[in-house]
Short mmCIF file of C-alpha atoms in Angstrom, two decimals:
data_model
loop_
_atom_site.label_atom_id
_atom_site.label_comp_id
_atom_site.label_asym_id
_atom_site.label_seq_id
_atom_site.Cartn_x
_atom_site.Cartn_y
_atom_site.Cartn_z
CA MET A 629 -22.55 4.90 -32.97
CA GLU A 630 -24.78 2.27 -31.38
CA LYS A 631 -27.97 4.08 -32.37
CA GLU A 632 -26.77 4.63 -35.94
CA ILE A 633 -25.91 0.95 -36.42
CA HIS A 634 -29.28 -0.18 -35.06
CA ASP A 635 -31.03 2.38 -37.28
CA LEU A 636 -29.19 0.94 -40.27
CA TRP A 637 -30.46 -2.58 -39.57
CA ARG A 638 -34.02 -1.27 -39.29
CA GLU A 639 -33.93 1.04 -42.30
CA VAL A 640 -32.47 -1.57 -44.65
CA ARG A 641 -35.45 -3.79 -43.87
CA GLU A 642 -38.04 -1.01 -44.02
CA LEU A 643 -36.76 0.66 -47.19
CA SER A 644 -35.64 -2.33 -49.25
CA LEU A 645 -35.94 -5.86 -47.90
CA GLY A 646 -39.29 -6.02 -46.11
CA THR A 647 -39.91 -8.89 -43.72
CA GLU A 648 -39.91 -11.93 -46.03
CA ILE A 649 -37.92 -13.20 -48.98
CA ASP A 650 -39.72 -12.54 -52.28
CA ARG A 651 -41.07 -15.60 -54.08
CA LEU A 652 -41.55 -15.50 -57.86
CA ASP A 653 -43.93 -17.93 -59.55
CA THR A 654 -41.91 -17.92 -62.76
CA PRO A 655 -38.35 -16.92 -63.70
CA PRO A 656 -37.83 -13.16 -64.03
CA SER A 657 -36.79 -11.47 -67.23
CA PRO A 658 -33.11 -10.42 -67.27
CA ILE A 659 -34.15 -6.78 -66.87
CA GLN A 660 -36.44 -7.54 -63.91
CA PHE A 661 -33.74 -9.66 -62.27
CA ILE A 662 -31.01 -7.03 -62.54
CA ARG A 663 -33.35 -4.14 -61.63
CA ASP A 664 -35.34 -5.62 -58.74
CA TYR A 665 -32.86 -8.03 -57.18
CA VAL A 666 -29.20 -7.79 -58.22
CA SER A 667 -28.98 -3.99 -58.13
CA GLN A 668 -30.81 -3.92 -54.80
CA SER A 669 -28.83 -6.83 -53.31
CA LYS A 670 -32.11 -8.55 -52.55
CA PRO A 671 -32.62 -12.35 -52.43
CA CYS A 672 -35.55 -14.12 -54.02
CA VAL A 673 -36.81 -17.67 -54.53
CA ILE A 674 -37.90 -18.60 -58.05
CA SER A 675 -40.36 -21.43 -58.72
CA LYS A 676 -40.66 -23.36 -61.99
CA ALA A 677 -37.13 -22.31 -62.87
CA ILE A 678 -35.69 -25.76 -63.54
CA SER A 679 -38.83 -27.81 -64.24
CA HIS A 680 -37.39 -28.76 -67.64
CA TRP A 681 -34.25 -30.35 -66.16
CA PRO A 682 -34.06 -34.15 -66.65
CA ALA A 683 -32.26 -34.23 -63.29
CA LEU A 684 -35.51 -33.53 -61.40
CA LYS A 685 -36.85 -36.95 -62.35
CA LEU A 686 -33.68 -38.94 -62.91
CA TRP A 687 -31.73 -38.04 -59.77
CA SER A 688 -34.48 -39.03 -57.35
CA ASP A 689 -33.38 -42.60 -58.06
CA PRO A 690 -29.88 -43.13 -56.60
CA SER A 691 -29.37 -46.11 -58.90
CA TYR A 692 -29.39 -43.76 -61.89
CA LEU A 693 -26.56 -41.66 -60.49
CA ALA A 694 -24.67 -44.77 -59.39
CA ALA A 695 -24.86 -46.23 -62.91
CA SER A 696 -24.00 -42.95 -64.64
CA LEU A 697 -21.01 -42.18 -62.38
CA SER A 698 -19.90 -45.69 -61.45
CA ASP A 699 -16.33 -45.27 -62.74
CA ASP A 700 -15.82 -41.65 -61.64
CA LEU A 701 -13.66 -40.49 -58.75
CA VAL A 702 -15.33 -37.78 -56.67
CA SER A 703 -14.40 -35.70 -53.62
CA LEU A 704 -15.96 -36.86 -50.36
CA HIS A 705 -15.82 -34.58 -47.30
CA LEU A 706 -15.76 -36.27 -43.90
CA THR A 707 -16.30 -34.82 -40.42
CA PRO A 708 -17.38 -36.34 -37.09
CA ASN A 709 -20.33 -33.98 -36.70
CA GLY A 710 -21.52 -32.75 -40.11
CA SER A 711 -19.99 -29.29 -39.63
CA ALA A 712 -17.17 -28.66 -42.06
CA ASP A 713 -15.63 -25.22 -42.49
CA ALA A 714 -16.97 -24.19 -39.11
CA VAL A 715 -15.78 -22.91 -35.74
CA THR A 716 -15.06 -26.01 -33.66
CA PRO A 717 -13.39 -26.88 -30.33
CA MET A 718 -9.96 -28.38 -30.93
CA ASN A 719 -11.14 -31.42 -29.01
CA HIS A 720 -14.62 -32.10 -30.38
CA HIS A 721 -15.32 -34.68 -27.66
CA ASP A 722 -15.13 -32.39 -24.63
CA GLY A 723 -17.10 -29.42 -25.98
CA ASN A 724 -14.58 -26.98 -24.52
CA THR A 725 -15.22 -23.60 -26.15
CA GLU A 726 -12.07 -21.94 -24.86
CA ASN A 727 -9.85 -23.40 -27.59
CA LEU A 728 -11.63 -22.87 -30.89
CA CYS A 729 -10.42 -23.26 -34.45
CA PHE A 730 -11.74 -23.10 -38.01
CA ALA A 731 -12.02 -26.79 -38.90
CA SER A 732 -11.95 -28.06 -42.50
CA ALA A 733 -13.16 -31.51 -43.49
CA HIS A 734 -11.03 -34.51 -44.31
CA VAL A 735 -11.29 -34.98 -48.09
CA GLU A 736 -10.87 -38.28 -49.94
CA LYS A 737 -11.17 -39.23 -53.59
CA LEU A 738 -13.44 -42.27 -53.92
CA LEU A 739 -15.44 -43.98 -56.61
CA PHE A 740 -18.88 -42.39 -56.71
CA THR A 741 -20.76 -45.53 -55.65
CA GLU A 742 -18.55 -45.92 -52.57
CA ALA A 743 -18.84 -42.23 -51.74
CA LEU A 744 -22.64 -42.26 -52.12
CA HIS A 745 -22.85 -45.21 -49.75
CA ALA A 746 -20.75 -43.31 -47.22
CA VAL A 747 -23.19 -40.37 -47.38
CA LYS A 748 -26.16 -42.70 -46.84
CA SER A 749 -24.38 -44.41 -43.92
CA SER A 750 -23.50 -41.17 -42.12
CA CYS A 751 -23.86 -41.19 -38.33
CA LYS A 752 -23.50 -38.01 -36.31
CA GLY A 753 -20.85 -38.22 -33.64
CA ARG A 754 -18.97 -40.85 -35.61
CA ASN A 755 -18.73 -40.09 -39.31
CA VAL A 756 -20.73 -37.69 -41.51
CA ALA A 757 -20.01 -37.71 -45.24
CA TYR A 758 -20.89 -35.00 -47.76
CA LEU A 759 -20.30 -35.03 -51.51
CA GLN A 760 -19.12 -31.56 -52.55
CA GLN A 761 -16.05 -29.76 -53.77
CA GLN A 762 -16.18 -26.05 -54.50
CA ASN A 763 -13.91 -25.99 -57.51
CA ASP A 764 -16.39 -26.24 -60.39
CA CYS A 765 -16.82 -29.91 -59.51
CA PHE A 766 -20.08 -30.37 -61.44
CA ARG A 767 -18.35 -29.70 -64.75
CA THR A 768 -15.30 -31.82 -63.85
CA GLU A 769 -16.00 -34.67 -61.41
CA TYR A 770 -19.64 -35.07 -62.47
CA SER A 771 -19.33 -34.32 -66.18
CA ASN A 772 -21.16 -37.54 -67.11
CA VAL A 773 -24.42 -36.14 -65.73
CA CYS A 774 -23.89 -32.49 -66.71
CA LEU A 775 -26.43 -32.70 -69.51
CA ASP A 776 -29.16 -33.46 -66.96
CA CYS A 777 -29.03 -29.76 -65.96
CA ASP A 778 -28.53 -26.49 -67.80
CA GLY A 779 -24.98 -25.24 -68.17
CA ASP A 780 -26.06 -21.89 -66.76
CA ILE A 781 -29.15 -20.00 -65.66
CA ALA A 782 -29.93 -18.23 -68.93
CA TRP A 783 -31.76 -15.16 -67.60
CA ALA A 784 -29.09 -14.65 -64.93
CA THR A 785 -26.28 -15.01 -67.44
CA GLU A 786 -27.87 -12.36 -69.67
CA ALA A 787 -28.54 -10.03 -66.75
CA LEU A 788 -25.07 -10.36 -65.22
CA GLY A 789 -23.27 -10.27 -68.57
CA CYS A 790 -21.10 -13.31 -67.93
CA SER A 791 -21.16 -17.08 -67.65
CA PRO A 792 -20.83 -18.88 -64.31
CA GLU A 793 -17.34 -18.91 -62.86
CA ALA A 794 -18.06 -22.28 -61.21
CA VAL A 795 -20.87 -24.82 -61.04
CA ASN A 796 -20.90 -27.10 -58.00
CA LEU A 797 -22.85 -30.21 -57.00
CA TRP A 798 -23.88 -31.00 -53.41
CA ILE A 799 -25.16 -34.39 -52.17
CA GLY A 800 -25.79 -34.92 -48.47
CA THR A 801 -28.26 -35.70 -45.70
CA ASP A 802 -29.80 -33.67 -42.89
CA LEU A 803 -26.70 -34.36 -40.78
CA SER A 804 -24.65 -31.83 -42.78
CA VAL A 805 -25.04 -28.18 -41.75
CA THR A 806 -23.26 -25.08 -43.04
CA SER A 807 -22.26 -22.38 -40.55
CA PHE A 808 -22.90 -18.67 -41.17
CA HIS A 809 -20.58 -17.27 -43.84
CA LYS A 810 -20.63 -15.09 -46.94
CA ASP A 811 -19.38 -15.62 -50.51
CA HIS A 812 -18.05 -13.08 -52.96
CA TYR A 813 -20.21 -14.47 -55.76
CA GLU A 814 -23.70 -13.93 -57.10
CA ASN A 815 -25.18 -17.31 -56.24
CA LEU A 816 -28.00 -19.10 -58.08
CA TYR A 817 -28.76 -22.13 -55.92
CA ALA A 818 -30.97 -24.81 -57.51
CA VAL A 819 -32.41 -27.67 -55.43
CA VAL A 820 -32.94 -30.91 -57.33
CA SER A 821 -34.01 -33.25 -54.51
CA GLY A 822 -35.10 -32.59 -50.94
CA GLU A 823 -35.10 -29.14 -49.36
CA LYS A 824 -32.55 -26.55 -48.28
CA HIS A 825 -33.28 -24.28 -45.32
CA PHE A 826 -31.53 -20.90 -45.34
CA LEU A 827 -31.09 -18.31 -42.62
CA LEU A 828 -30.05 -15.05 -44.29
CA LEU A 829 -28.65 -11.75 -43.06
CA PRO A 830 -27.75 -8.77 -45.28
CA PRO A 831 -24.16 -7.44 -45.34
CA THR A 832 -25.27 -4.47 -43.23
CA ASP A 833 -25.70 -6.89 -40.28
CA VAL A 834 -22.01 -7.88 -40.22
CA HIS A 835 -21.54 -6.75 -36.59
CA ARG A 836 -24.22 -9.16 -35.42
CA LEU A 837 -22.21 -12.22 -36.44
CA TYR A 838 -19.12 -11.50 -34.34
CA VAL A 839 -16.58 -12.23 -37.05
CA GLN A 840 -13.35 -13.28 -35.39
CA GLU A 841 -10.08 -14.76 -36.60
CA TYR A 842 -9.61 -18.44 -35.82
CA PRO A 843 -6.59 -20.68 -36.40
CA VAL A 844 -7.10 -23.05 -39.32
CA ALA A 845 -7.19 -26.77 -38.57
CA ASN A 846 -7.91 -29.84 -40.68
CA TYR A 847 -9.54 -33.15 -39.85
CA SER A 848 -7.65 -36.31 -40.69
CA TYR A 849 -9.51 -39.63 -40.67
CA ASN A 850 -8.20 -43.11 -39.93
CA ARG A 851 -10.38 -45.69 -41.68
CA ASP A 852 -9.05 -48.60 -39.59
CA SER A 853 -9.87 -47.02 -36.22
CA GLU A 854 -12.71 -44.86 -37.61
CA GLU A 855 -11.33 -41.94 -35.60
CA PHE A 856 -10.87 -38.28 -36.50
CA LYS A 857 -7.95 -36.13 -35.46
CA LEU A 858 -7.99 -32.35 -35.67
CA GLU A 859 -4.61 -30.76 -36.42
CA LEU A 860 -3.64 -27.10 -36.70
CA GLU A 861 -2.06 -26.06 -39.97
CA GLN A 862 1.65 -25.35 -39.81
CA PRO A 863 2.79 -22.67 -40.18
CA MET A 864 -0.17 -21.20 -38.32
CA LYS A 865 -2.80 -19.60 -40.52
CA TYR A 866 -5.87 -17.63 -39.46
CA VAL A 867 -9.23 -17.13 -41.13
CA PRO A 868 -12.01 -14.64 -40.21
CA TRP A 869 -15.25 -16.49 -39.56
CA CYS A 870 -18.66 -15.91 -37.99
CA SER A 871 -18.84 -17.00 -34.35
CA VAL A 872 -22.61 -17.38 -33.97
CA ASP A 873 -24.47 -20.69 -33.94
CA PRO A 874 -28.12 -19.72 -34.51
CA TYR A 875 -29.36 -23.07 -33.16
CA PRO A 876 -27.43 -23.73 -29.94
CA SER A 877 -28.25 -26.82 -27.91
CA PRO A 878 -30.53 -26.24 -24.88
CA GLU A 879 -27.63 -26.53 -22.44
CA LYS A 880 -25.64 -23.88 -24.36
CA GLU A 881 -28.44 -21.49 -25.30
CA ALA A 882 -28.16 -19.15 -22.30
CA SER A 883 -24.40 -18.89 -22.69
CA GLU A 884 -24.62 -18.25 -26.44
CA ARG A 885 -27.28 -15.56 -25.98
CA SER A 886 -25.09 -13.88 -23.39
CA LYS A 887 -22.01 -13.90 -25.63
CA PHE A 888 -23.78 -12.82 -28.82
CA PRO A 889 -26.62 -10.44 -27.85
CA LEU A 890 -26.47 -8.48 -31.11
CA PHE A 891 -27.50 -11.60 -33.00
CA PHE A 892 -30.09 -13.05 -30.65
CA ASP A 893 -31.66 -9.73 -29.58
CA GLY A 894 -31.51 -8.02 -32.97
CA PRO A 895 -33.84 -8.31 -35.99
CA LYS A 896 -34.66 -11.90 -36.84
CA PRO A 897 -32.74 -13.37 -39.78
CA PHE A 898 -34.69 -13.96 -42.96
CA HIS A 899 -35.68 -17.60 -43.34
CA CYS A 900 -36.61 -19.45 -46.50
CA THR A 901 -36.97 -23.06 -47.58
CA VAL A 902 -35.96 -23.87 -51.14
CA LYS A 903 -37.73 -26.97 -52.43
CA ALA A 904 -36.92 -29.29 -55.29
CA GLY A 905 -37.46 -27.44 -58.57
CA GLU A 906 -36.77 -24.00 -57.06
CA ILE A 907 -33.82 -21.60 -57.24
CA LEU A 908 -32.63 -19.20 -54.57
CA TYR A 909 -30.89 -16.06 -55.75
CA LEU A 910 -28.42 -15.28 -52.97
CA PRO A 911 -26.70 -11.93 -53.54
CA SER A 912 -22.97 -11.64 -53.01
CA MET A 913 -21.80 -10.92 -49.45
CA TRP A 914 -25.08 -11.97 -47.83
CA PHE A 915 -24.46 -14.10 -44.75
CA HIS A 916 -26.15 -17.48 -44.87
CA HIS A 917 -26.56 -20.55 -42.67
CA VAL A 918 -27.80 -23.71 -44.40
CA SER A 919 -29.44 -26.93 -43.24
CA GLN A 920 -31.26 -29.52 -45.30
CA THR A 921 -33.92 -32.22 -45.48
CA GLN A 922 -33.40 -35.18 -47.76
CA GLY A 923 -35.81 -36.10 -50.52
CA ASP A 924 -37.42 -39.37 -51.63
CA GLY A 925 -34.11 -40.84 -52.76
CA GLY A 926 -32.62 -40.40 -49.30
CA TYR A 927 -30.40 -37.44 -50.19
CA THR A 928 -30.53 -33.69 -50.60
CA ILE A 929 -29.11 -32.76 -53.99
CA ALA A 930 -28.41 -29.26 -55.26
CA VAL A 931 -26.49 -27.52 -58.02
CA ASN A 932 -25.28 -23.97 -57.57
CA TYR A 933 -23.96 -21.47 -60.09
CA TRP A 934 -21.39 -18.93 -58.92
CA TYR A 935 -21.22 -15.76 -61.01
CA ASP A 936 -18.45 -13.23 -60.38
CA MET A 937 -19.60 -10.27 -58.31
CA GLN A 938 -18.74 -6.70 -59.20
CA PHE A 939 -16.17 -5.25 -56.81
CA ASP A 940 -17.80 -1.84 -56.99
CA VAL A 941 -19.18 0.73 -54.56
CA LYS A 942 -21.23 -1.96 -52.77
CA TYR A 943 -18.01 -3.75 -51.87
CA ALA A 944 -16.46 -0.46 -50.71
CA TYR A 945 -19.50 0.29 -48.53
CA PHE A 946 -19.32 -3.13 -46.92
CA ASN A 947 -15.60 -2.84 -46.20
CA PHE A 948 -16.18 0.55 -44.59
CA LEU A 949 -19.04 -0.74 -42.45
CA GLN A 950 -17.02 -3.75 -41.40
CA SER A 951 -14.21 -1.46 -40.24
CA VAL A 952 -16.47 0.54 -37.94
CA PRO A 953 -15.81 -0.43 -34.28
CA TYR A 954 -18.89 -1.53 -32.44
CA GLU A 955 -19.93 -3.56 -29.41
CA SER A 956 -19.32 -6.86 -31.16
CA SER A 957 -15.75 -5.87 -31.96
CA SER A 958 -14.98 -5.09 -28.32
CA LEU A 959 -16.54 -8.38 -27.24
CA ILE A 960 -14.48 -10.27 -29.80
CA SER A 961 -11.32 -8.85 -28.27
CA LYS A 962 -12.38 -10.04 -24.84
CA LEU A 963 -13.35 -13.48 -26.09
CA SER A 964 -10.12 -13.94 -28.03
CA GLY A 965 -7.88 -12.44 -25.36
CA ARG A 966 -6.55 -9.83 -27.81
CA GLU A 967 -6.60 -6.08 -27.37
CA ASP A 968 -5.76 -5.15 -30.95
CA GLU A 969 -8.45 -4.96 -33.62
CA ASP A 970 -6.05 -4.80 -36.55
CA SER A 971 -5.39 -8.44 -37.44
CA GLU A 972 -2.90 -7.53 -40.15
CA SER A 973 -0.55 -5.82 -37.67
CA SER A 974 0.28 -9.00 -35.81
CA ASP A 975 0.84 -11.38 -38.74
CA ALA A 976 4.53 -11.76 -38.02
CA GLU A 977 3.80 -12.89 -34.47
CA LYS A 978 0.94 -15.28 -35.07
CA GLY A 979 1.31 -16.61 -38.62
CA THR A 980 -0.52 -15.94 -41.86
CA THR A 981 -3.90 -14.24 -41.98
CA VAL A 982 -6.31 -15.31 -44.70
CA PRO A 983 -7.97 -12.18 -46.19
CA VAL A 984 -11.72 -11.90 -45.82
CA PHE A 985 -12.36 -12.22 -49.53
CA SER A 986 -10.52 -15.56 -49.74
CA CYS A 987 -13.15 -17.17 -47.53
CA ALA A 988 -15.54 -17.46 -50.46
CA LEU A 989 -14.16 -20.87 -51.36
CA GLU A 990 -13.83 -22.11 -47.80
CA ALA A 991 -17.48 -22.65 -47.03
CA CYS A 992 -19.84 -25.46 -47.90
CA ALA A 993 -23.60 -25.37 -48.32
#
């Protein structure tokens, strides 16, 4: 089986994906988009796709957003390290990797001007703030600036035959990083200010990311003491999540390479930078890790459009591939101290398991 899995990684790249993400100088026609990219589950970056948006000019000045949204309550995500919805030691101070959890951010509702100041004042190791909420927040919390962008991506809407299920706004700094994950949506990701840096792996590379179930925990934040506390959800709940950090610190690199050889020794992930004015088409179920560089206004700002994916034969193929035992699965058992591979069989003993497909709304970008 080892040879067949490795051949699959190679053949997907040779027969379909190539070695680099396609870049289009202008938006594709709906037919080109569905034929060359959606049907082939192939990402691409599109230039000059949002050059007509007023947001490109207006949002580079934070005072414009502050004035437009001054009376609006928005969702602010807070973590001590800029890594929300990520695998984290239960005690983030000691770096102990033996007791890991899936940590979600502390979320507060604040006036936009206060929240924007918190983002600007972020300090890694103490308090990192990120404006985002993956519940169609752009059309709800930020409705006063909705007209600065298109309500959908017209050629994508025509090609996919539906309107976006959700449109989300993201405002952060380079301190916020998104861990490897996948979403069950066709994602059109438009950068308005700054740059987004994506590492991408196709669904066929699922074994390389050492997906493991982790107990769910949530940060709570005390404003008086400025301290975070990480608490496990009760009753216990588990979520499958990717274990690999593609950019380990120098002191951890050797250990990480030893634990996750399929990732570090396998084909290199695709890398692309999406600049202001560009759109990334990220096909459903592609694994992605995201970092960012802020623009002239001091923030990275993006709007993404989630279109429902088709739960068709592609989804069936992925589920089958994911079920195939391979080296990573055996290593996961050793790392987690569990012999069984069937997470559903032990629900009664360990709590509730969150299905894989529910993770689409857990991740940030």
